[in-house]
Amino acid sequence: MDISNFNYEGYPDPTAHQALSLIQKKERAIKAYKQLTYICSPYAGNIDANVKAAKRYSRYAIEKGVIPIAPHLLFPQFLDDANPDGRQLGLAFGNKLMAKCEEVWVFGSDISEGMAAEIMKAKVKCKPIRYFTKDCEEVQK
């Protein structure tokens, strides 16, 4: 919708036009904005199944209009999760990324040791935490 240069009486009103145009521009920017959301789900154990699930959770997040950040899909590409130093480095990197996210979404009912640490860090950082089943149904905790 275009903002008219004229007021309701038909007189030019450039000040109101400029102000309303700026408001409209900001509203468009807000609608286009997608918040960063940290995806917290298991990695260790059945790695193949857990990676597949994390990808599904990330796609679900995109469908819900957010940008998913799933460090356990990225860092194991070049850090060895079986090596304690590599695991700690990956957790530290994930923690840094979590600081940039607006929310933390936790998937599944089984909370692993790594997930418990992430949830604790999210609480310390006062991040809103939302919980979902493995089927992506939100539950209240």
mmCIF file of N, CA and C in Angstrom, residues 31 41-42 48 57 70 75 83 98 104 128 134 139:
data_model
loop_
_atom_site.group_PDB
_atom_site.id
_atom_site.type_symbol
_atom_site.label_atom_id
_atom_site.label_comp_id
_atom_site.label_asym_id
_atom_site.label_seq_id
_atom_site.Cartn_x
_atom_site.Cartn_y
_atom_site.Cartn_z
ATOM 1 N N LYS A 31 8.720 -7.938 9.489
ATOM 2 C CA LYS A 31 8.071 -9.133 8.943
ATOM 3 C C LYS A 31 9.082 -10.047 8.263
ATOM 4 N N SER A 41 19.207 -31.154 20.625
ATOM 5 C CA SER A 41 18.725 -32.532 20.502
ATOM 6 C C SER A 41 19.926 -33.462 20.642
ATOM 7 N N PRO A 42 19.686 -34.749 20.861
ATOM 8 C CA PRO A 42 20.802 -35.678 21.076
ATOM 9 C C PRO A 42 21.716 -35.801 19.858
ATOM 10 N N ASP A 48 23.779 -41.691 13.532
ATOM 11 C CA ASP A 48 23.075 -41.580 12.248
ATOM 12 C C ASP A 48 21.612 -41.176 12.449
ATOM 13 N N TYR A 57 14.341 -31.664 12.727
ATOM 14 C CA TYR A 57 14.000 -30.584 13.665
ATOM 15 C C TYR A 57 14.360 -29.215 13.069
ATOM 16 N N ALA A 70 22.035 -25.433 14.640
ATOM 17 C CA ALA A 70 22.201 -26.786 15.181
ATOM 18 C C ALA A 70 23.691 -27.143 15.159
ATOM 19 N N PHE A 75 29.692 -28.967 13.824
ATOM 20 C CA PHE A 75 31.021 -29.178 14.398
ATOM 21 C C PHE A 75 31.556 -30.608 14.289
ATOM 22 N N ASN A 83 36.749 -37.620 20.963
ATOM 23 C CA ASN A 83 37.923 -37.062 21.629
ATOM 24 C C ASN A 83 37.444 -36.015 22.643
ATOM 25 N N MET A 98 24.860 -20.126 20.899
ATOM 26 C CA MET A 98 23.617 -19.977 21.657
ATOM 27 C C MET A 98 23.434 -18.541 22.133
ATOM 28 N N VAL A 104 15.836 -21.184 22.608
ATOM 29 C CA VAL A 104 16.390 -22.536 22.547
ATOM 30 C C VAL A 104 15.214 -23.494 22.447
ATOM 31 N N PRO A 128 14.666 -17.912 26.473
ATOM 32 C CA PRO A 128 13.412 -18.669 26.481
ATOM 33 C C PRO A 128 13.670 -20.078 25.946
ATOM 34 N N LYS A 134 9.740 -35.692 19.996
ATOM 35 C CA LYS A 134 10.527 -36.083 18.819
ATOM 36 C C LYS A 134 9.710 -35.945 17.537
ATOM 37 N N VAL A 139 5.411 -29.159 23.913
ATOM 38 C CA VAL A 139 4.899 -29.573 25.226
ATOM 39 C C VAL A 139 5.321 -28.528 26.264
#
